[in-house]
Short mmCIF file of C-alpha atoms (C1' of nucleotides) in Angstrom, two decimals:
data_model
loop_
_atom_site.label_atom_id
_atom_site.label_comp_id
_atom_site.label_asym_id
_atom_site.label_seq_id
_atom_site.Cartn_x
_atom_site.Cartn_y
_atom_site.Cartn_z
CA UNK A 1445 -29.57 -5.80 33.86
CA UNK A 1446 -26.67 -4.43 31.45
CA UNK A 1447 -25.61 -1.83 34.37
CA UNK A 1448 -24.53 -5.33 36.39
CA UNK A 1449 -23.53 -7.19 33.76
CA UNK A 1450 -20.86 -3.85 33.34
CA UNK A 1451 -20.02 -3.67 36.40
CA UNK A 1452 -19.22 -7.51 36.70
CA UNK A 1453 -16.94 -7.19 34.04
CA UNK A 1454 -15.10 -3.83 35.30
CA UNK A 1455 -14.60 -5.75 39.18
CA UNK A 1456 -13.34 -8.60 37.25
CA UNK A 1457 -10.77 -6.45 35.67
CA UNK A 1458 -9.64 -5.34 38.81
CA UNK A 1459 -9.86 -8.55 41.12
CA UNK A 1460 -7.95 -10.34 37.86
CA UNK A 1461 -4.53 -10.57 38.44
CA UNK A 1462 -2.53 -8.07 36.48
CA UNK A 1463 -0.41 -9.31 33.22
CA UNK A 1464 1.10 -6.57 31.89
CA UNK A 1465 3.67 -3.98 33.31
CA UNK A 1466 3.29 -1.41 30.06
CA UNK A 1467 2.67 -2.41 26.58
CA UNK A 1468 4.33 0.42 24.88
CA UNK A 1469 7.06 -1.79 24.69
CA UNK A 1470 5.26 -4.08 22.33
CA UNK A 1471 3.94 -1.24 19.68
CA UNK A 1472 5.11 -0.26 16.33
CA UNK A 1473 5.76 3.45 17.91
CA UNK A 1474 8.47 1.78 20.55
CA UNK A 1475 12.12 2.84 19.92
CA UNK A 1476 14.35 0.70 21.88
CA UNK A 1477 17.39 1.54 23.09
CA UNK A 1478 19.69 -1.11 21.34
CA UNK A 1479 18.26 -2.78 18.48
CA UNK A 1480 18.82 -6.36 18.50
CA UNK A 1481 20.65 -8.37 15.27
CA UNK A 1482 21.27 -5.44 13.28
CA UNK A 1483 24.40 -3.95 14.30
CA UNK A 1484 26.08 -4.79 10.51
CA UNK A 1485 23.30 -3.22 8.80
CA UNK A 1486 23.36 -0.58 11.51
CA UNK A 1487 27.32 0.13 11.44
CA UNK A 1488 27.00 0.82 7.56
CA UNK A 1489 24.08 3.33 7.50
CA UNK A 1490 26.01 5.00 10.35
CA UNK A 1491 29.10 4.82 7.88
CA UNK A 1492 27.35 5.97 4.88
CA UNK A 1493 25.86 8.97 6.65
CA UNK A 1494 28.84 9.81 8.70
CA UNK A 1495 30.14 12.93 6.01
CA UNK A 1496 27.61 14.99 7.04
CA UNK A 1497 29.25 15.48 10.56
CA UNK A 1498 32.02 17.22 8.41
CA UNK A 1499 29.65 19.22 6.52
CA UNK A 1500 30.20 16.80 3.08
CA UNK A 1501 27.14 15.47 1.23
CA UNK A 1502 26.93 11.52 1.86
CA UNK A 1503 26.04 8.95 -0.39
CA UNK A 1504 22.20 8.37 -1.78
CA UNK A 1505 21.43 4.91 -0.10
CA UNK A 1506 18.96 2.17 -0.82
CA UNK A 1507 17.99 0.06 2.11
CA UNK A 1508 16.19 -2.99 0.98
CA UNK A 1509 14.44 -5.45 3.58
CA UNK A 1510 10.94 -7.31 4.03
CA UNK A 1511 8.18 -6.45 6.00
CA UNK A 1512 9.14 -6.19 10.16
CA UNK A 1513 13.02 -6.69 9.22
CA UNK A 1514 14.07 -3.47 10.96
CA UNK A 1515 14.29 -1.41 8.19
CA UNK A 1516 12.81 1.98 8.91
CA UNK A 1517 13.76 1.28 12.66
CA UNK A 1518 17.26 1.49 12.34
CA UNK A 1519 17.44 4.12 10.25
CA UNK A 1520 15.58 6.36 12.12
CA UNK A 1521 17.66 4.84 15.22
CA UNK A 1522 21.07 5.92 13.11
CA UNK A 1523 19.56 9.06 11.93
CA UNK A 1524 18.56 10.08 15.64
CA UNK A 1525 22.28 9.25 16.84
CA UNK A 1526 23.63 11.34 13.86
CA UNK A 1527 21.29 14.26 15.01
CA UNK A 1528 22.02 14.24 18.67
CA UNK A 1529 26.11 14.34 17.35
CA UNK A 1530 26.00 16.55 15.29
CA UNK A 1531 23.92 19.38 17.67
CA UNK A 1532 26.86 18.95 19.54
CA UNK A 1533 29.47 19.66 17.12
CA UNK A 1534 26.87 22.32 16.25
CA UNK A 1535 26.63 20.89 12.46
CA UNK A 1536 23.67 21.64 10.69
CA UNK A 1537 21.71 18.31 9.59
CA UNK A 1538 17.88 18.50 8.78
CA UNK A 1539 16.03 15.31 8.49
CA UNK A 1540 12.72 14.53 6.73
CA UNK A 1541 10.70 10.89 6.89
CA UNK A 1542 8.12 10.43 4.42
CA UNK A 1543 5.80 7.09 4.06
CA UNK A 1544 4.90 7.25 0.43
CA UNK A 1545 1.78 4.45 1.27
CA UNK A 1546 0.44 7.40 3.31
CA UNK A 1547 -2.89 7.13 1.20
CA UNK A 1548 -3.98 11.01 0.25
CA UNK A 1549 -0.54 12.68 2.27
CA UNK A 1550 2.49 11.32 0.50
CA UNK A 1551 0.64 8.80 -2.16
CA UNK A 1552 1.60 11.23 -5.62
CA UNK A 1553 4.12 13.66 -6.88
CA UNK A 1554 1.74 16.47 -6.28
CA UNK A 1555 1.37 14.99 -2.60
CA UNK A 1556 5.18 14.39 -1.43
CA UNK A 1557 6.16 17.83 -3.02
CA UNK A 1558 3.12 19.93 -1.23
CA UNK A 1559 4.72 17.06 2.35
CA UNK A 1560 8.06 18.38 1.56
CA UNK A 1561 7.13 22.39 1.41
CA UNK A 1562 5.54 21.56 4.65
CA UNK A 1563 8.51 20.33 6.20
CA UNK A 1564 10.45 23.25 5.25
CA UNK A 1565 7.68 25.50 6.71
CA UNK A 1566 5.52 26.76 3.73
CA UNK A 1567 2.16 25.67 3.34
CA UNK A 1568 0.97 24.97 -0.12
CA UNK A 1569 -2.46 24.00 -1.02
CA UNK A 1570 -3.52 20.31 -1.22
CA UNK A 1571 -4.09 20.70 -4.96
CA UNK A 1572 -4.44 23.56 -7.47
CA UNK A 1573 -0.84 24.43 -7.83
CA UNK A 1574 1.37 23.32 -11.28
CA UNK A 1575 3.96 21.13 -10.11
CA UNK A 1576 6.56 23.13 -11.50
CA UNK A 1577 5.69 25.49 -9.28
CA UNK A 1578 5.76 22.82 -6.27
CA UNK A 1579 9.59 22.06 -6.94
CA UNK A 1580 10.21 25.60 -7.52
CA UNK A 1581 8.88 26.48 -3.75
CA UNK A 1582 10.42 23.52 -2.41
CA UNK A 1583 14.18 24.45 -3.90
CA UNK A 1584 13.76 27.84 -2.57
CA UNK A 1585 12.63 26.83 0.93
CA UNK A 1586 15.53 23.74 0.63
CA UNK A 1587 18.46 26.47 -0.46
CA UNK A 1588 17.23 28.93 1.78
CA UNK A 1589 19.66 27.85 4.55
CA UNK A 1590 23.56 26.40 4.48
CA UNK A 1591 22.46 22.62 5.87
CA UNK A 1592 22.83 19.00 4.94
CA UNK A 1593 19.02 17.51 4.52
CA UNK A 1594 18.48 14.05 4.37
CA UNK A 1595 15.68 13.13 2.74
CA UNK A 1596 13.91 9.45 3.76
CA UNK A 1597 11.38 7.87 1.62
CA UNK A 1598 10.00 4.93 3.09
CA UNK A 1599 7.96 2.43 1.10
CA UNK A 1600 9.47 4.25 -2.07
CA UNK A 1601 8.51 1.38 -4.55
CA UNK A 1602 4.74 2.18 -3.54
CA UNK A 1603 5.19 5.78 -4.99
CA UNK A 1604 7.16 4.67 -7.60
CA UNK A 1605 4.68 1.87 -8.73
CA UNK A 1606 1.68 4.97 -8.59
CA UNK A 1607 3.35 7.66 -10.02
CA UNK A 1608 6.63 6.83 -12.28
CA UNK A 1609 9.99 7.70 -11.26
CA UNK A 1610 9.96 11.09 -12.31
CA UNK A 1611 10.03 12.52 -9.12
CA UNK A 1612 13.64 10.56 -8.20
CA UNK A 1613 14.65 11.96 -11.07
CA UNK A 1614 14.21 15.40 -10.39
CA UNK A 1615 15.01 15.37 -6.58
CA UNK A 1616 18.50 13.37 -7.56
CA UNK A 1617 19.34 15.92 -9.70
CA UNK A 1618 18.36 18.81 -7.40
CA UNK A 1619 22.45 19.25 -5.82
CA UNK A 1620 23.15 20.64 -9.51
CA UNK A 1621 21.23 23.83 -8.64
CA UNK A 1622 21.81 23.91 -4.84
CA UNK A 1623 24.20 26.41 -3.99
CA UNK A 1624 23.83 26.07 0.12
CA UNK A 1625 22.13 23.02 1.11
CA UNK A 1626 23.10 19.08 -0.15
CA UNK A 1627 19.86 16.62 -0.64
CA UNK A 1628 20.59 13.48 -0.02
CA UNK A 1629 18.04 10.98 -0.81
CA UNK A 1630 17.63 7.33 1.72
CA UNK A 1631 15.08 4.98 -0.18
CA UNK A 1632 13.30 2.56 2.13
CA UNK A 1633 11.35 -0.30 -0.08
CA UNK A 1634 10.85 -4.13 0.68
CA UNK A 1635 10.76 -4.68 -2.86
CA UNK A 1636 13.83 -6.55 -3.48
CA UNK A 1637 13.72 -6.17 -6.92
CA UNK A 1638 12.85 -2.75 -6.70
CA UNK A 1639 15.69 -0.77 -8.26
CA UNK A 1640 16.12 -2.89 -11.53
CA UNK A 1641 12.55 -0.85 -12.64
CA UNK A 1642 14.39 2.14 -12.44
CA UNK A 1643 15.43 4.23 -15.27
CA UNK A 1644 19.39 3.95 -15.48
CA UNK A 1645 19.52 7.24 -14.46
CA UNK A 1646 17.68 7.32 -11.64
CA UNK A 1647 19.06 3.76 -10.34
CA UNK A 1648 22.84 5.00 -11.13
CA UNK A 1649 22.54 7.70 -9.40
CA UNK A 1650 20.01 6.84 -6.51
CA UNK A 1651 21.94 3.62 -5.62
CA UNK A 1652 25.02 4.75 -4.67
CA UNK A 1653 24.84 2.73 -1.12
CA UNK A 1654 22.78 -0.20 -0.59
CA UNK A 1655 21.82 -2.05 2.56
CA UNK A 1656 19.98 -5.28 2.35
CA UNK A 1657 17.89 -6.22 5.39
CA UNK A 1658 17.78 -10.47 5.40
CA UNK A 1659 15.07 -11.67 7.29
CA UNK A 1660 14.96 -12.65 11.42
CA UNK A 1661 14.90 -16.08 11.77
CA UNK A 1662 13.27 -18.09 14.82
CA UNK A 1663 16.22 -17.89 16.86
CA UNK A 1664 16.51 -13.98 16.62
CA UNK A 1665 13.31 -12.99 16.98
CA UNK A 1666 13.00 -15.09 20.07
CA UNK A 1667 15.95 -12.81 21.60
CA UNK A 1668 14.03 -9.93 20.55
CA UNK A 1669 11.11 -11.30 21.79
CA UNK A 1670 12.36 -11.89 25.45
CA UNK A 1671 13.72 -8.05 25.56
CA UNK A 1672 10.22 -6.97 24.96
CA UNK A 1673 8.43 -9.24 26.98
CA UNK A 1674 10.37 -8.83 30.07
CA UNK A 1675 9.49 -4.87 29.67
CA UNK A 1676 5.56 -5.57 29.12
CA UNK A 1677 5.15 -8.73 31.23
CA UNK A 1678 5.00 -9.42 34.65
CA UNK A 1679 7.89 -11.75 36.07
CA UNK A 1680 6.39 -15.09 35.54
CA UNK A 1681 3.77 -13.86 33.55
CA UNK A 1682 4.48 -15.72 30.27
CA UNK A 1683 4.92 -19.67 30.61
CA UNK A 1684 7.82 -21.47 28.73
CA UNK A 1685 7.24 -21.99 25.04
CA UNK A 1686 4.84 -19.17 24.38
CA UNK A 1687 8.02 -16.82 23.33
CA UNK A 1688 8.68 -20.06 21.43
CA UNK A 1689 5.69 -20.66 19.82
CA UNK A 1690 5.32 -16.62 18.54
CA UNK A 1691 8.83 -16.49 17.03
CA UNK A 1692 8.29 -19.62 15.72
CA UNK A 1693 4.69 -18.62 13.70
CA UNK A 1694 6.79 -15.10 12.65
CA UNK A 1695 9.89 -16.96 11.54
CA UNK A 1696 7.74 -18.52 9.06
CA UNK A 1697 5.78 -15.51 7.60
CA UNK A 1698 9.16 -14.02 6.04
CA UNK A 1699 10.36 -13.40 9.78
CA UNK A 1700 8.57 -10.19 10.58
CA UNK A 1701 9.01 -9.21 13.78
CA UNK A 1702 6.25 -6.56 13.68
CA UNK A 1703 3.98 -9.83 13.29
CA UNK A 1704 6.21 -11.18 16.36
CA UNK A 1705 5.30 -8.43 18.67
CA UNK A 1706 1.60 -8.45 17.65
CA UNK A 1707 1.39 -11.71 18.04
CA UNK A 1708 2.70 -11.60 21.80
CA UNK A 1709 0.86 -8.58 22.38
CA UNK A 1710 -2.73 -9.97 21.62
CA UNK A 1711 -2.21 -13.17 23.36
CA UNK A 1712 -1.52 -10.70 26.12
CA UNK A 1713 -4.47 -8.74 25.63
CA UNK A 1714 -6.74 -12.48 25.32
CA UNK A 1715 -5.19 -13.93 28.33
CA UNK A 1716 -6.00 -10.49 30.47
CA UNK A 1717 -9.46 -9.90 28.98
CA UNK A 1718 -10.08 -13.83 30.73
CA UNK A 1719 -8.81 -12.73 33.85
CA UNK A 1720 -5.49 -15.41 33.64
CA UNK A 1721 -2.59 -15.14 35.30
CA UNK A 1722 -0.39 -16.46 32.90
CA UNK A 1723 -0.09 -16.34 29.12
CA UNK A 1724 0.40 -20.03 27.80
CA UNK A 1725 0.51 -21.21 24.07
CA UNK A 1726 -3.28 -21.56 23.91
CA UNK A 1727 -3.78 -17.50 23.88
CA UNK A 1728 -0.98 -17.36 20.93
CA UNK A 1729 -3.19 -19.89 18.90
CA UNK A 1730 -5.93 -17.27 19.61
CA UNK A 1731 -4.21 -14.61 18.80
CA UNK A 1732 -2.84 -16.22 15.39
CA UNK A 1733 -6.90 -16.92 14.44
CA UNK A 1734 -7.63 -13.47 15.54
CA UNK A 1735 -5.19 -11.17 14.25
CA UNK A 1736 -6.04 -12.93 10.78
CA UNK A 1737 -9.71 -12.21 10.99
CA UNK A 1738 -9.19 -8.92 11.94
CA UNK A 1739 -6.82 -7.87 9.54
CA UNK A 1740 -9.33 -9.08 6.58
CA UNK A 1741 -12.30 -7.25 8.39
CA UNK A 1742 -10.36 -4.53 8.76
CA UNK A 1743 -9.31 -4.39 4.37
CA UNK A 1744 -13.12 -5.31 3.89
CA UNK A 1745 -14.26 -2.56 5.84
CA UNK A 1746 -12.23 0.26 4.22
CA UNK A 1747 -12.76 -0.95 0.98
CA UNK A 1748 -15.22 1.45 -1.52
CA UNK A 1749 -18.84 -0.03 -2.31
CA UNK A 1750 -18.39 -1.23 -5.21
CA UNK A 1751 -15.41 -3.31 -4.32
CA UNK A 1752 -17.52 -4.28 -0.89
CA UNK A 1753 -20.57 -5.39 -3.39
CA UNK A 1754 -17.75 -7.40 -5.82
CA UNK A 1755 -16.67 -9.33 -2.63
CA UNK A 1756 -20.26 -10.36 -1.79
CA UNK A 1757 -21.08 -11.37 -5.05
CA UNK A 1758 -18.22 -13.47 -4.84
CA UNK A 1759 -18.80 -15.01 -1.00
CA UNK A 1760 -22.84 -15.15 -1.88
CA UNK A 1761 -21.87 -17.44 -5.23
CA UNK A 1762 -21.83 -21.39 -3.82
CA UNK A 1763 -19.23 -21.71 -7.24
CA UNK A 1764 -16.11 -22.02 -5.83
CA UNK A 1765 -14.08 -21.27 -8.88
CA UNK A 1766 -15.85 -18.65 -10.32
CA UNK A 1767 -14.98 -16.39 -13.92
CA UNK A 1768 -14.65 -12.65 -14.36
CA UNK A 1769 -18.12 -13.16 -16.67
CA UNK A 1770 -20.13 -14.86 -13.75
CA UNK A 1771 -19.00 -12.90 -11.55
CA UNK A 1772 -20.11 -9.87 -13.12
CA UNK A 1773 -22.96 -10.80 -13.53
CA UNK A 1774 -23.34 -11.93 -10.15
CA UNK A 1775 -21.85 -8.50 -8.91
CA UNK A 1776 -24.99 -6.41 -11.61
CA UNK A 1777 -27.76 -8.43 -9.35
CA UNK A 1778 -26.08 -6.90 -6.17
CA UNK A 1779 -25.90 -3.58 -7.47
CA UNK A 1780 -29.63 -3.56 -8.69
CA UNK A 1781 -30.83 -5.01 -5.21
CA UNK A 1782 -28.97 -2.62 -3.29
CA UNK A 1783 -29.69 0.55 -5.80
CA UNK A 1784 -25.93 0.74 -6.63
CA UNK A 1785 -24.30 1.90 -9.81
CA UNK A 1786 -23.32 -0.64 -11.87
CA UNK A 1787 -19.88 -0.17 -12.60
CA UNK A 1788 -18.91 -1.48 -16.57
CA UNK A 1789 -16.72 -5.12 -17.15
CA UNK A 1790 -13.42 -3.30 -17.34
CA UNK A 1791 -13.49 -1.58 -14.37
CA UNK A 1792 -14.99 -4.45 -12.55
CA UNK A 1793 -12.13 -6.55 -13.86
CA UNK A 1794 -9.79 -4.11 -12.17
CA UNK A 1795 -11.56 -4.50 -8.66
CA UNK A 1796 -11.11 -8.15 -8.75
CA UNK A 1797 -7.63 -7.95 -9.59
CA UNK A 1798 -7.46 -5.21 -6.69
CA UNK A 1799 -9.28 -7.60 -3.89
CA UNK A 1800 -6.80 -10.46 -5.29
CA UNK A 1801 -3.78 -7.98 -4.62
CA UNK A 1802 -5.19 -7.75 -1.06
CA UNK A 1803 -5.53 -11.53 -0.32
CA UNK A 1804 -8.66 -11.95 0.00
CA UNK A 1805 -8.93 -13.31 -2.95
CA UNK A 1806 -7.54 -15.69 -5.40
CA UNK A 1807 -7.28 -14.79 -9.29
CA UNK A 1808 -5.76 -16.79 -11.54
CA UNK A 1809 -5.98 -16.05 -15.39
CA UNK A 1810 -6.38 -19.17 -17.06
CA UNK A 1811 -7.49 -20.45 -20.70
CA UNK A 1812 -10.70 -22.75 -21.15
CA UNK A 1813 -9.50 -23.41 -24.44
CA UNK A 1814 -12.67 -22.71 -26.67
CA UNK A 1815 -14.46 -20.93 -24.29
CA UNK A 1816 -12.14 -18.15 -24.05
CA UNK A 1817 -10.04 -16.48 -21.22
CA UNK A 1818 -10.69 -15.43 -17.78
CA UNK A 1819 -9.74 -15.19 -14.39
CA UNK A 1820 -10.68 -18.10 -12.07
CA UNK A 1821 -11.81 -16.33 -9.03
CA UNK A 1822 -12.55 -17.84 -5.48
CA UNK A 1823 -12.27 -16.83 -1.64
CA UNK A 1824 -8.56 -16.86 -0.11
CA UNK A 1825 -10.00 -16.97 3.32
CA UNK A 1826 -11.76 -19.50 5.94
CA UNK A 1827 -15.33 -20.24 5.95
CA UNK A 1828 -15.33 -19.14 9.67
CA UNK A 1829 -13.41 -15.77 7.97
CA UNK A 1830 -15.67 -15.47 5.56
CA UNK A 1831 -19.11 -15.81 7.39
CA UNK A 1832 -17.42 -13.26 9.43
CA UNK A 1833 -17.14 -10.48 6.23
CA UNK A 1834 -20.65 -11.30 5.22
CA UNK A 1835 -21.91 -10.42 8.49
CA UNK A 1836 -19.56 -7.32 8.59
CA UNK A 1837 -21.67 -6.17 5.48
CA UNK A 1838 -24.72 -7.19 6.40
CA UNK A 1839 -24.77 -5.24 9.07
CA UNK A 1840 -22.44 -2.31 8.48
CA UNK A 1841 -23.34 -1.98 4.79
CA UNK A 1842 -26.83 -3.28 4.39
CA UNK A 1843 -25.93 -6.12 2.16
CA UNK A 1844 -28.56 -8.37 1.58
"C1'" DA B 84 -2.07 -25.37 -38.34
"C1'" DG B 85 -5.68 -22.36 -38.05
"C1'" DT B 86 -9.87 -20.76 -35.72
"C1'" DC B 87 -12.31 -18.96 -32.10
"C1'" DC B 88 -13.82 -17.77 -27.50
"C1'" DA B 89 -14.04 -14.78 -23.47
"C1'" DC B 90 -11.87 -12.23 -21.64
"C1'" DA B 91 -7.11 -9.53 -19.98
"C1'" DG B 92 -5.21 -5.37 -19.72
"C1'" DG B 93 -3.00 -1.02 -21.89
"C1'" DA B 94 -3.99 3.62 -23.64
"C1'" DA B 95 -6.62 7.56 -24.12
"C1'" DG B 96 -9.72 10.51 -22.58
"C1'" DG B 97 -14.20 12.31 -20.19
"C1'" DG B 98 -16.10 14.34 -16.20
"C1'" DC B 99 -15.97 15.84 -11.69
"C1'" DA B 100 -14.08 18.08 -7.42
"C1'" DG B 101 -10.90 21.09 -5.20
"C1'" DG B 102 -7.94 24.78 -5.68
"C1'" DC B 103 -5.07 28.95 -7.54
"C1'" DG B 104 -4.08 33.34 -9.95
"C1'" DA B 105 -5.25 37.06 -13.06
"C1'" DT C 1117 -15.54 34.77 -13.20
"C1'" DC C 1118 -12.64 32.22 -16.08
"C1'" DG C 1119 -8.86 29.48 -17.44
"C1'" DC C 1120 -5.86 26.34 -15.83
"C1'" DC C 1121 -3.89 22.78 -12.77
"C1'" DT C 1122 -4.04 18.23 -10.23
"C1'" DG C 1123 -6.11 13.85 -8.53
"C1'" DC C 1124 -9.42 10.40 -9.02
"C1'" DC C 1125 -12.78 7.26 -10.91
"C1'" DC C 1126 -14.55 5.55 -14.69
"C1'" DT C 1127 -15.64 4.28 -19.77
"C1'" DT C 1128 -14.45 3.27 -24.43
"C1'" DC C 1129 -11.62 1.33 -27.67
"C1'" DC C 1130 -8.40 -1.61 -28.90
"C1'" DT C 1131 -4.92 -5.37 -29.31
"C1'" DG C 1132 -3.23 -9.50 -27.26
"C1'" DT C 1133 -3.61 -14.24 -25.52
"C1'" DG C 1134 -3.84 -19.55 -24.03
"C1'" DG C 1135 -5.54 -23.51 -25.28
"C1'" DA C 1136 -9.68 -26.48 -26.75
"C1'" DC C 1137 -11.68 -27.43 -30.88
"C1'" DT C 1138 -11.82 -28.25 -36.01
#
DNA sequence: AGTCCACAGGAAGGGCAGGCGA
DNA sequence: TCGCCTGCCCTTCCTGTGGACT
């Protein structure tokens, strides 16, 4: 019985007609070959980095921009084009990306330092080591050759926020002891704000350059849009509006065009998986609902137990604006019925606020006056979401 | 204006795991 | 083997706080 049910849906596959050409034009990994609406912000990272092709050290830069604004695109677009020049001027240029959100490669000093010895081909061990002794190897290894390295740290206000500033410190200062390569240092944040938490020190010194990604609005991300499409799509493939309609839904989430291109690529993927010929504004609408429910599942899912147990409390309680103490209390019943460890108020309190950073929840401190302080707490999600999570741990995680 | 509640949230530190070097 | 280092999760202790109540 399942063996035809398959096999009914792999001959559908085939007899459906086909939608997409390739879809590697629609994925995060895709480099085009001219980036759209960012030649300004282009022609000054090209500018700023330019000295290296005569062997000078170029200005630290700080390239600010929201999520899907082009950010880490076009610099690793400018830094490619600097590379491929300066091999044939025969200049010596090293580059080196590093996410610092990389949870457990690139998430603490410890962590960037041991990524950075790596680069520079000497293995350290993942932990054991003083740091000292970290920046010791990595100067060595850095100094070891005459080159020009520049060093990009994307999502630089996450490491920042973890671990201090400490580390920009030390790696802006690191040209005072250099005698044969330069360091210099390309911070990649969508934290606007993200400099003024600096010391002085590090912010004088770090923001020489700064390059300010505004967001894509409708109008350019529907140009960016039709590029892609008319690489993934087949000719006629996508009605009128749909382009539209996904621009339209990304222009208004702080025009990300990562959200764009995962919009159209999932109403691709719906409209196929129905056997359609043609992707209308119906699949988008599907594709907004599902991308949503996904991404929640998805944070749910990865979260640690006791967060997971917090969370059902929380969807189990019928109070829709609950407190930190019912919650708690809520979250201790949980933990007893499923033979957790119940974790103490404080901590607790800190896993609410966490799940609240997330948004899937919202916490709000307020005052009740007399009857103290707390955080209002309730569920940031649909019911439809929602029912969906408590299944996910009902059946994944044995909630009950 | 002062009191009081129910926490919020910062700081310090304990305990554990993983690892290194002498 | 031992002392030391780091990261991580957690507890304990403490001070601070907004606003209803007196």
């Amino acid at each position: 019985m399942a063996q035809t049910s398959l096999q009914k849906i792999f001959s559908g596959y085939l007899k459906g007609g086909k939608l997409f050409l390739s879809k590697d034009a629609l994925a995060t990994s895709y480099d085009p070959s001219t980036i759209t609406h960012r030649d300004k912000q282009m022609d000054l990272v090209a500018s700023i980095l330019a000295p290296c092709l005569r062997n000078e050290k170029p200005s630290n830069a700080f390239v600010y921009g929201k999520t899907g604004t082009g950010k880490t695109l076009c610099v690793r677009h400018v830094i490619g084009e600097l590379a491929k020049t300066a091999k044939e001027n025969s200049v010596q240029i090293k580059t080196v990306f590093i996410n610092c959100k990389m949870k457990k490669i690139a998430d603490t000093e410890y962590r960037v330092l041991a990524q950075l010895c790596k680069e520079f081909g000497y293995d350290v061990p993942p932990t054991g080591l003083p740091t000292n002794r970290l920046y010791e190897i990595f100067y060595e290894s850095l100094d070891s050759q005459k080159q020009n390295v520049l060093l990009v740290l994307d999502e630089i206000d996450a490491l920042v926020t973890k671990v201090g500033d400490n580390i920009l410190y030390n790696l802006t200062r690191v040209n005072q002891d250099l005698e044969n390569a330069k360091l210099t240092l390309i911070g990649v944040t969508n934290d606007l704000s993200f400099s003024e938490t600096l010391d002085p020190r590090v912010k004088s010194s770090l923001n020489e350059e700064e390059i300010v990604f505004p967001p894509y609005n409708a109008l350019e991300l529907r140009d960016i849009l039709n590029e892609r499409a008319k690489l993934t799509f087949i000719a006629g493939g996508v009605k009128d509006g749909v382009i539209q309609k996904c621009a339209a839904l990304a222009a208004q989430e702080h025009g990300d065009a990562r959200r764009a291109l995962d919009l159209l690529r999932v109403a691709g993927e719906i409209a196929e998986r129905n056997g359609e010929q043609f992707l209308d504004e119906v699949h988008v609408d599907k594709a907004q609902e599902k991308i949503n429910v996904d991404r929640v599942l998805e944070t749910v899912r990865t979260q640690p137990r006791q967060s997971q147990a917090i969370l059902w409390a929380i969807a189990n309680n019928q109070n829709p604006n609950q407190t930190t103490g019912e919650t708690y209390e809520k979250y201790k019943e949980v933990c007893k019925k499923r033979g957790l460890e119940v974790l103490g108020p404080r901590r607790a309190s800190d896993l609410i606020s966490e799940l609240g950073m997330l948004g899937i929840l919202s916490v709000h401190t307020t005052s009740k006056g007399r009857h103290g302080r707390t955080k209002e707490i309730s569920l940031l999600i649909s019911k439809h979401t929602t029912e969906n999570i408590k299944e996910t741990l009902k059946k994944d995680f044995y909630f009950e």
